[in-house]
Amino acid sequence: SFYKNRAHVRKRRNPMVLIPSKLHVAKNVLLILRSIKKYVDQGKRAEFLFVGEGEMLSKMRDYVEENDLKNCIKFLGFMSKQKLKKMYEEASLVLLPGSYGEGFNIVVLEALCAGKPSIVLKGSGVDEWILKHRVGFVASPTEKSIVQTLILALSDPEALRQMGLRGRELMEKHSLESYASDVLQVITRV
């Protein structure tokens, strides 16, 4: 599978946080930007890559410019599924900015298929599942909590790797192929 072949992954000097999201007010994107600024203001280093488009892009670019964050925040726009898969592979961590009432977010599953843990916000609809399976982190939708969670997550690359492996195993266990194999075994026993 694509995610098992890691030959295309390049090494990065700083951790990379992938933020695949529509850039809308409801997605808390300005909260995420303010949190990133506070993270950087504490002397922490990482690369934050937003993948997506939306009406907040102009305001977000202005914020990045005004706060001199161009070296650590990039806006990559819309991306094909194939390119996005490569980005998941290169990421250290995936951050989902949406919070209330979104239901179960497919981005979490895509990240886990790539062996990457996620930070999600409390009340996002996937937060309890993330904690139950220990495949990521849950932050309250506040700057302080998001910054603390980023620091915790990015301070231990080995723990991130273990969470990612656990997530990938979980996705493989519950894949369509796995399900089909289980059904076929039941059918052949009957």
Coordinates of N, CA and C in Angstrom, one line a residue:
S1 N 0.8 -1.2 0.0 CA 0.0 0.0 0.0 C 0.9 1.2 0.0
F2 N 0.3 2.4 -0.4 CA 1.0 3.6 -0.5 C 1.7 3.9 0.9
Y3 N 1.0 3.8 2.0 CA 1.6 4.2 3.3 C 2.7 3.3 3.8
K4 N 2.8 2.1 3.2 CA 3.9 1.2 3.7 C 5.2 1.5 3.0
N5 N 5.1 2.2 1.8 CA 6.3 2.5 1.0 C 6.7 4.0 1.4
R6 N 7.7 4.1 2.2 CA 8.1 5.4 2.7 C 9.2 6.1 2.0
A7 N 9.6 5.5 0.8 CA 10.8 6.0 0.1 C 10.7 7.4 -0.3
H8 N 9.5 7.9 -0.5 CA 9.3 9.3 -1.0 C 9.3 10.3 0.1
V9 N 9.4 9.9 1.3 CA 9.4 10.8 2.5 C 10.8 11.5 2.7
R10 N 10.8 12.8 2.7 CA 12.1 13.5 2.9 C 12.2 13.9 4.4
K11 N 13.4 14.0 4.8 CA 13.7 14.4 6.2 C 13.5 15.9 6.4
R12 N 13.0 16.2 7.5 CA 12.8 17.7 7.9 C 13.6 18.0 9.1
R13 N 14.0 19.3 9.2 CA 14.7 19.7 10.3 C 13.8 19.9 11.5
N14 N 12.6 20.5 11.3 CA 11.7 20.8 12.3 C 10.5 19.9 12.1
P15 N 9.7 19.6 13.2 CA 8.5 18.8 13.1 C 7.5 19.5 12.1
M16 N 6.8 18.7 11.4 CA 5.8 19.3 10.5 C 4.4 19.0 11.0
V17 N 3.5 20.0 11.2 CA 2.2 19.8 11.6 C 1.3 20.1 10.4
L18 N 0.6 19.1 9.9 CA -0.3 19.2 8.8 C -1.7 19.6 9.3
I19 N -2.3 20.6 8.6 CA -3.6 21.1 9.0 C -4.5 21.1 7.8
P20 N -5.1 19.9 7.5 CA -6.0 19.9 6.3 C -7.4 20.3 6.7
S21 N -7.9 21.4 6.2 CA -9.2 21.9 6.6 C -9.7 23.0 5.6
K22 N -11.0 23.1 5.6 CA -11.5 24.2 4.9 C -11.2 25.4 5.8
L23 N -10.9 26.5 5.2 CA -10.5 27.7 5.9 C -11.7 28.6 6.1
H24 N -12.6 28.2 7.0 CA -13.8 28.8 7.4 C -13.8 29.2 8.8
V25 N -14.6 30.2 9.2 CA -14.7 30.7 10.6 C -15.0 29.5 11.5
A26 N -16.0 28.7 11.1 CA -16.4 27.6 12.0 C -15.3 26.6 12.2
K27 N -14.3 26.6 11.5 CA -13.2 25.7 11.7 C -12.1 26.2 12.7
N28 N -12.4 27.3 13.3 CA -11.4 27.8 14.3 C -10.1 28.1 13.8
V29 N -9.9 28.5 12.5 CA -8.6 28.7 12.0 C -7.9 29.9 12.6
L30 N -8.6 30.9 13.0 CA -7.9 32.0 13.6 C -7.4 31.6 15.0
L31 N -8.2 30.8 15.7 CA -7.7 30.3 17.0 C -6.5 29.5 16.8
I32 N -6.4 28.7 15.8 CA -5.2 27.9 15.5 C -4.0 28.8 15.2
L33 N -4.2 29.8 14.4 CA -3.1 30.8 14.1 C -2.6 31.4 15.4
R34 N -3.5 31.9 16.2 CA -3.1 32.6 17.5 C -2.3 31.6 18.4
S35 N -2.8 30.3 18.4 CA -2.1 29.3 19.2 C -0.7 29.0 18.6
I36 N -0.6 29.0 17.3 CA 0.7 28.8 16.7 C 1.7 29.9 17.1
K37 N 1.1 31.1 17.0 CA 2.0 32.3 17.4 C 2.5 32.1 18.8
K38 N 1.6 31.8 19.8 CA 2.0 31.6 21.2 C 3.0 30.4 21.3
Y39 N 2.9 29.4 20.5 CA 3.8 28.3 20.5 C 5.2 28.8 20.1
V40 N 5.2 29.5 19.0 CA 6.5 30.0 18.4 C 7.1 31.1 19.4
D41 N 6.3 31.9 20.0 CA 6.7 32.9 21.0 C 7.4 32.2 22.2
Q42 N 7.2 31.0 22.4 CA 7.8 30.3 23.5 C 9.2 29.6 23.1
G43 N 9.6 30.0 21.9 CA 10.9 29.5 21.4 C 10.8 28.1 20.7
K44 N 9.6 27.6 20.5 CA 9.4 26.3 19.9 C 9.4 26.4 18.4
R45 N 9.8 25.3 17.8 CA 10.0 25.3 16.3 C 9.2 24.2 15.7
A46 N 8.5 24.5 14.7 CA 7.8 23.5 13.9 C 7.3 24.2 12.6
E47 N 6.9 23.4 11.6 CA 6.4 23.9 10.4 C 4.9 23.6 10.3
F48 N 4.1 24.6 10.1 CA 2.6 24.4 10.1 C 2.1 24.6 8.7
L49 N 1.6 23.5 8.1 CA 1.1 23.6 6.7 C -0.4 23.5 6.6
F50 N -1.1 24.5 6.2 CA -2.5 24.5 6.0 C -2.8 24.0 4.6
V51 N -3.6 23.0 4.5 CA -4.1 22.5 3.2 C -5.6 22.7 3.1
G52 N -6.0 23.5 2.1 CA -7.4 23.8 2.0 C -7.6 25.3 1.5
E53 N -8.8 25.6 1.2 CA -9.2 26.9 0.8 C -10.4 27.4 1.6
G54 N -10.7 28.6 1.5 CA -11.9 29.2 2.1 C -11.9 30.7 2.3
E55 N -13.0 31.2 2.8 CA -13.1 32.7 2.9 C -12.2 33.3 3.9
M56 N -11.6 32.5 4.8 CA -10.7 33.1 5.8 C -9.3 33.2 5.3
L57 N -8.9 32.7 4.2 CA -7.5 32.7 3.7 C -6.9 34.1 3.7
S58 N -7.6 35.1 3.2 CA -7.0 36.4 3.2 C -6.7 36.9 4.6
K59 N -7.6 36.8 5.5 CA -7.4 37.2 6.9 C -6.3 36.4 7.5
M60 N -6.2 35.1 7.2 CA -5.1 34.3 7.8 C -3.8 34.7 7.2
R61 N -3.7 35.0 6.0 CA -2.4 35.5 5.4 C -2.0 36.8 6.0
D62 N -3.0 37.7 6.2 CA -2.7 39.0 6.9 C -2.1 38.7 8.3
Y63 N -2.8 37.8 9.0 CA -2.3 37.6 10.4 C -0.9 37.0 10.4
V64 N -0.6 36.1 9.5 CA 0.8 35.6 9.4 C 1.8 36.7 9.0
E65 N 1.4 37.5 8.1 CA 2.3 38.6 7.7 C 2.5 39.6 8.9
E66 N 1.4 40.0 9.5 CA 1.5 41.0 10.6 C 2.3 40.5 11.8
N67 N 2.3 39.1 12.0 CA 2.9 38.5 13.2 C 4.3 37.9 12.8
D68 N 4.8 38.1 11.6 CA 6.1 37.6 11.2 C 6.2 36.1 11.4
L69 N 5.1 35.4 10.9 CA 5.1 33.9 11.0 C 5.3 33.2 9.7
K70 N 5.8 33.9 8.7 CA 6.0 33.4 7.3 C 7.0 32.2 7.3
N71 N 7.9 32.2 8.2 CA 8.9 31.1 8.2 C 8.4 29.8 8.8
C72 N 7.2 29.8 9.5 CA 6.7 28.6 10.0 C 5.3 28.2 9.6
I73 N 4.6 29.1 8.9 CA 3.3 28.8 8.5 C 3.2 29.0 7.0
K74 N 2.7 27.9 6.3 CA 2.5 28.0 4.8 C 1.1 27.6 4.5
F75 N 0.5 28.2 3.5 CA -0.8 27.9 2.9 C -0.6 27.2 1.6
L76 N -1.0 26.0 1.5 CA -0.8 25.2 0.3 C -2.0 25.1 -0.6
G77 N -3.1 25.6 -0.2 CA -4.3 25.6 -1.0 C -4.9 24.2 -1.2
F78 N -5.8 24.0 -2.2 CA -6.4 22.7 -2.5 C -5.3 21.8 -2.9
M79 N -5.4 20.5 -2.6 CA -4.4 19.5 -3.0 C -5.1 18.2 -3.4
S80 N -4.6 17.6 -4.4 CA -5.2 16.3 -4.9 C -5.0 15.3 -3.8
K81 N -5.8 14.2 -3.8 CA -5.7 13.2 -2.8 C -4.3 12.6 -2.8
Q82 N -3.7 12.4 -4.0 CA -2.4 11.8 -4.1 C -1.3 12.7 -3.4
K83 N -1.4 14.0 -3.7 CA -0.4 14.9 -3.0 C -0.7 15.0 -1.5
L84 N -2.0 14.9 -1.1 CA -2.3 15.0 0.3 C -1.8 13.7 1.0
K85 N -1.8 12.6 0.4 CA -1.3 11.4 1.0 C 0.2 11.6 1.3
K86 N 0.9 12.2 0.3 CA 2.4 12.4 0.5 C 2.6 13.4 1.7
M87 N 1.7 14.3 1.8 CA 1.8 15.3 2.9 C 1.6 14.6 4.3
Y88 N 0.6 13.7 4.3 CA 0.4 12.9 5.5 C 1.7 12.2 5.9
E89 N 2.3 11.6 4.9 CA 3.5 10.8 5.2 C 4.6 11.6 5.8
E90 N 4.8 12.8 5.3 CA 5.8 13.7 5.7 C 5.5 14.4 7.1
A91 N 4.3 14.4 7.4 CA 3.9 15.1 8.7 C 4.4 14.4 9.9
S92 N 4.6 15.1 11.0 CA 4.9 14.5 12.3 C 3.6 14.3 13.0
L93 N 2.6 15.2 12.7 CA 1.3 15.3 13.4 C 0.3 16.0 12.6
V94 N -1.0 15.6 12.8 CA -2.1 16.3 12.0 C -2.9 17.0 13.1
L95 N -3.3 18.2 12.7 CA -4.1 19.1 13.6 C -5.4 19.4 12.9
L96 N -6.5 19.0 13.6 CA -7.8 19.3 13.1 C -8.4 20.5 13.9
P97 N -8.7 21.6 13.2 CA -9.1 22.8 13.9 C -10.6 22.8 14.3
G98 N -11.5 22.1 13.6 CA -12.9 22.1 13.8 C -13.3 21.6 15.2
S99 N -14.4 22.1 15.8 CA -14.8 21.6 17.1 C -16.2 21.1 17.1
Y100 N -17.1 21.9 17.4 CA -18.5 21.4 17.8 C -19.3 20.9 16.6
G101 N -19.9 19.8 16.7 CA -20.9 19.3 15.8 C -20.5 18.8 14.5
E102 N -19.2 18.4 14.3 CA -18.8 18.0 13.0 C -18.9 16.5 12.8
G103 N -19.2 15.7 13.8 CA -19.3 14.3 13.6 C -17.9 13.7 13.5
F104 N -17.8 12.5 13.0 CA -16.6 11.8 12.9 C -15.8 12.2 11.6
N105 N -14.7 12.8 11.8 CA -13.9 13.5 10.7 C -13.0 12.5 10.0
I106 N -13.2 12.4 8.7 CA -12.4 11.4 7.8 C -11.0 11.8 7.9
V107 N -10.6 13.0 8.1 CA -9.2 13.4 8.2 C -8.4 12.6 9.2
V108 N -9.1 12.3 10.3 CA -8.4 11.5 11.4 C -8.1 10.1 10.8
L109 N -9.0 9.5 10.1 CA -8.8 8.2 9.5 C -7.7 8.2 8.5
E110 N -7.7 9.2 7.7 CA -6.6 9.4 6.7 C -5.2 9.5 7.3
A111 N -5.2 10.3 8.4 CA -3.9 10.4 9.1 C -3.5 9.1 9.7
L112 N -4.4 8.4 10.3 CA -4.1 7.1 11.0 C -3.6 6.1 9.9
C113 N -4.2 6.1 8.8 CA -3.8 5.2 7.7 C -2.4 5.5 7.3
A114 N -1.9 6.7 7.5 CA -0.5 7.1 7.2 C 0.3 6.9 8.4
G115 N -0.2 6.5 9.5 CA 0.5 6.3 10.7 C 0.8 7.5 11.5
K116 N -0.1 8.5 11.4 CA 0.1 9.8 12.0 C -1.0 10.1 13.0
P117 N -0.6 10.4 14.2 CA -1.6 10.8 15.2 C -2.1 12.2 15.0
S118 N -3.2 12.5 15.6 CA -3.9 13.8 15.4 C -4.1 14.5 16.7
I119 N -4.1 15.9 16.6 CA -4.7 16.7 17.7 C -6.0 17.1 17.2
V120 N -7.0 16.8 18.0 CA -8.4 17.3 17.8 C -8.9 18.1 18.9
L121 N -9.9 18.9 18.7 CA -10.4 19.7 19.7 C -11.6 19.0 20.5
K122 N -11.7 19.3 21.7 CA -12.7 18.7 22.6 C -14.1 19.1 22.0
G123 N -15.0 18.1 21.9 CA -16.3 18.4 21.4 C -16.4 18.3 19.9
S124 N -15.3 17.8 19.2 CA -15.2 17.7 17.8 C -16.0 16.5 17.2
G125 N -16.4 15.6 18.0 CA -17.1 14.4 17.5 C -16.2 13.2 17.4
V126 N -14.9 13.4 17.4 CA -14.0 12.3 17.3 C -13.0 12.3 18.5
D127 N -13.2 13.2 19.4 CA -12.3 13.4 20.5 C -12.3 12.1 21.5
E128 N -13.5 11.6 21.8 CA -13.5 10.5 22.7 C -12.9 9.2 22.0
W129 N -13.2 9.1 20.7 CA -12.6 7.9 20.0 C -11.1 8.0 20.0
I130 N -10.5 9.2 19.8 CA -9.1 9.4 19.8 C -8.5 9.0 21.1
L131 N -9.1 9.4 22.2 CA -8.6 9.0 23.6 C -8.8 7.6 23.8
K132 N -9.9 7.0 23.5 CA -10.2 5.6 23.7 C -9.1 4.7 23.1
H133 N -8.7 5.0 21.9 CA -7.8 4.2 21.1 C -6.3 4.7 21.3
R134 N -6.1 5.8 22.0 CA -4.8 6.3 22.3 C -4.0 6.5 21.0
V135 N -4.7 7.2 20.1 CA -4.0 7.5 18.8 C -3.9 9.0 18.5
G136 N -3.9 9.8 19.5 CA -3.8 11.2 19.3 C -4.0 11.9 20.6
F137 N -4.3 13.2 20.5 CA -4.4 14.1 21.6 C -5.7 14.9 21.5
V138 N -6.2 15.4 22.6 CA -7.4 16.2 22.6 C -7.1 17.5 23.4
A139 N -7.3 18.6 22.7 CA -7.1 19.9 23.3 C -8.5 20.6 23.5
S140 N -8.6 21.4 24.5 CA -9.8 22.3 24.7 C -9.6 23.3 23.6
P141 N -10.7 23.9 23.1 CA -10.7 24.9 22.1 C -10.2 26.3 22.7
T142 N -9.0 26.3 23.3 CA -8.5 27.6 23.8 C -7.0 27.6 23.4
E143 N -6.5 28.8 23.2 CA -5.1 29.0 22.8 C -4.2 28.2 23.8
K144 N -4.4 28.4 25.1 CA -3.5 27.8 26.1 C -3.5 26.3 26.0
S145 N -4.6 25.7 25.8 CA -4.7 24.2 25.7 C -4.1 23.7 24.4
I146 N -4.3 24.4 23.3 CA -3.7 24.0 22.1 C -2.2 24.1 22.1
V147 N -1.7 25.2 22.7 CA -0.2 25.3 22.8 C 0.3 24.2 23.7
Q148 N -0.3 24.0 24.8 CA 0.2 22.9 25.7 C 0.2 21.6 25.0
T149 N -0.8 21.3 24.2 CA -1.0 20.0 23.6 C 0.1 19.9 22.5
L150 N 0.3 21.0 21.7 CA 1.4 21.0 20.7 C 2.8 20.7 21.4
I151 N 3.0 21.4 22.5 CA 4.3 21.2 23.2 C 4.4 19.7 23.6
L152 N 3.4 19.2 24.2 CA 3.4 17.8 24.7 C 3.6 16.8 23.5
A153 N 2.8 17.0 22.5 CA 2.9 16.1 21.3 C 4.3 16.1 20.6
L154 N 4.8 17.3 20.4 CA 6.0 17.5 19.6 C 7.3 17.3 20.4
S155 N 7.1 17.2 21.7 CA 8.3 17.0 22.5 C 8.8 15.6 22.6
D156 N 8.0 14.6 22.1 CA 8.4 13.2 22.2 C 8.1 12.5 20.9
P157 N 9.1 12.6 19.9 CA 8.9 12.0 18.6 C 8.6 10.5 18.7
E158 N 9.2 9.8 19.6 CA 9.0 8.4 19.8 C 7.6 8.0 20.2
A159 N 7.0 8.8 21.1 CA 5.6 8.6 21.5 C 4.7 8.9 20.3
L160 N 5.0 9.9 19.5 CA 4.2 10.1 18.3 C 4.3 8.9 17.3
R161 N 5.5 8.4 17.2 CA 5.7 7.3 16.3 C 4.8 6.1 16.8
Q162 N 4.9 5.8 18.1 CA 4.1 4.7 18.7 C 2.6 4.9 18.5
M163 N 2.1 6.1 18.7 CA 0.7 6.4 18.5 C 0.3 6.2 17.0
G164 N 1.2 6.6 16.2 CA 1.0 6.4 14.7 C 0.9 5.0 14.3
L165 N 1.8 4.2 14.9 CA 1.8 2.7 14.6 C 0.5 2.1 15.1
R166 N 0.1 2.5 16.3 CA -1.1 2.0 16.9 C -2.3 2.3 16.0
G167 N -2.3 3.6 15.5 CA -3.4 4.0 14.7 C -3.4 3.3 13.3
R168 N -2.2 3.1 12.7 CA -2.2 2.3 11.5 C -2.7 0.9 11.7
E169 N -2.2 0.3 12.8 CA -2.7 -1.1 13.1 C -4.2 -1.1 13.2
L170 N -4.7 -0.2 13.9 CA -6.2 -0.1 14.1 C -6.9 0.1 12.7
M171 N -6.4 0.9 11.9 CA -7.0 1.0 10.5 C -6.9 -0.2 9.7
E172 N -5.8 -0.9 9.8 CA -5.6 -2.2 9.1 C -6.5 -3.2 9.6
K173 N -6.7 -3.3 10.9 CA -7.6 -4.2 11.5 C -9.1 -4.0 11.1
H174 N -9.4 -2.8 10.8 CA -10.8 -2.4 10.5 C -10.9 -2.0 9.0
S175 N -10.0 -2.4 8.2 CA -10.1 -2.0 6.8 C -11.2 -2.8 6.0
L176 N -11.5 -2.4 4.9 CA -12.5 -3.1 4.0 C -12.0 -4.5 3.7
E177 N -10.7 -4.6 3.4 CA -10.1 -5.9 3.0 C -10.3 -6.9 4.2
S178 N -10.0 -6.3 5.4 CA -10.1 -7.1 6.6 C -11.5 -7.6 6.8
Y179 N -12.5 -6.7 6.7 CA -13.9 -7.0 6.8 C -14.3 -8.1 5.8
A180 N -13.9 -7.9 4.5 CA -14.2 -8.9 3.5 C -13.6 -10.2 3.8
S181 N -12.4 -10.3 4.3 CA -11.8 -11.5 4.7 C -12.6 -12.2 5.8
D182 N -13.0 -11.4 6.8 CA -13.8 -12.0 7.9 C -15.1 -12.6 7.4
V183 N -15.8 -11.9 6.5 CA -17.0 -12.3 6.0 C -16.8 -13.6 5.2
L184 N -15.7 -13.6 4.4 CA -15.4 -14.8 3.6 C -15.2 -16.1 4.5
Q185 N -14.5 -15.8 5.6 CA -14.2 -16.9 6.5 C -15.5 -17.5 7.1
V186 N -16.4 -16.6 7.4 CA -17.7 -17.0 8.0 C -18.5 -17.8 6.9
I187 N -18.5 -17.3 5.7 CA -19.2 -18.0 4.6 C -18.7 -19.4 4.4
T188 N -17.4 -19.5 4.4 CA -16.7 -20.8 4.1 C -17.0 -21.8 5.2
R189 N -17.2 -21.3 6.5 CA -17.4 -22.2 7.6 C -18.9 -22.8 7.5
V190 N -19.8 -22.0 6.9 CA -21.2 -22.4 6.8 C -21.3 -23.4 5.7

